[in-house]
Short mmCIF file of C-alpha atoms in Angstrom, two decimals:
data_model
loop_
_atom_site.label_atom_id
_atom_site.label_comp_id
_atom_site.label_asym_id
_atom_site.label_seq_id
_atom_site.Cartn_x
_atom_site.Cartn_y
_atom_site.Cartn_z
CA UNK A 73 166.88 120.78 22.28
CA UNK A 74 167.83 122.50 25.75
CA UNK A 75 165.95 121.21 28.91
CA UNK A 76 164.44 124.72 29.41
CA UNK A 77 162.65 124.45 25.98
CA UNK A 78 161.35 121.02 26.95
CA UNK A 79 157.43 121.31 27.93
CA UNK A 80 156.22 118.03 29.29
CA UNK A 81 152.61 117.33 27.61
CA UNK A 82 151.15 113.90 28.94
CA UNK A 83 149.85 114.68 32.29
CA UNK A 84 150.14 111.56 34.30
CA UNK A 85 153.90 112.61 34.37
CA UNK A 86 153.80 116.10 35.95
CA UNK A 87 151.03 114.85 38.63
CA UNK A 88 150.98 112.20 41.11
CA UNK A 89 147.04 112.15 41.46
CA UNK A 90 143.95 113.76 40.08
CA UNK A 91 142.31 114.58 43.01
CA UNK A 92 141.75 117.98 43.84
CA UNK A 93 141.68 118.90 47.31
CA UNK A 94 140.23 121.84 49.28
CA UNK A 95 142.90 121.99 51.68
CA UNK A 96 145.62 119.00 51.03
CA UNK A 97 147.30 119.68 54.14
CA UNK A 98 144.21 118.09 55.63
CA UNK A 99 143.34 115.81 53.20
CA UNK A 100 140.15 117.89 52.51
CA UNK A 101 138.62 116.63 49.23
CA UNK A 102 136.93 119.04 46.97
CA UNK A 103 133.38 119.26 46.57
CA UNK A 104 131.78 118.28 43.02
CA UNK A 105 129.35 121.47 43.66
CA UNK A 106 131.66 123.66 44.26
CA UNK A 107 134.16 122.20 41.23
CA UNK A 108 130.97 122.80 38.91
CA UNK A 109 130.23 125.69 40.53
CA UNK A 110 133.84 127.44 39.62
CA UNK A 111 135.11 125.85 36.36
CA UNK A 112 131.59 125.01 34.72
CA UNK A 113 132.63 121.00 34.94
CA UNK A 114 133.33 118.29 37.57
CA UNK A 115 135.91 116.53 35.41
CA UNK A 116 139.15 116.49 37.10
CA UNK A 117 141.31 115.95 34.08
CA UNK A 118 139.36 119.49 32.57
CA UNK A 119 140.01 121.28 35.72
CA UNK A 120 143.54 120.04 35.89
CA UNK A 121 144.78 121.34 32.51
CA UNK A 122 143.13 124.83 33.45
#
């Protein structure tokens, strides 16, 4: 198997947190509402994979 092929699959290895932020520069946290609001859930995990 060549390293390109390789596609990493648990997630906890490609991110350091699940937080999403608005603007992580300023350590602006998403809103829930507006989470919903775009990708129909509030469950960071979901939003993540998208």
């Amino acid at each position: 198997m060549l390293y390109a092929d390789y596609r990493e699959t648990d997630l906890d290895e490609v991110i350091q947190i699940d937080t999403i932020f608005y603007n992580v520069s300023k350590g602006d946290v998403a809103k829930q509402a507006d989470l919903h609001k775009s990708f129909k859930t509030d469950d960071n995990r979901k939003i993540l994979l998208e």
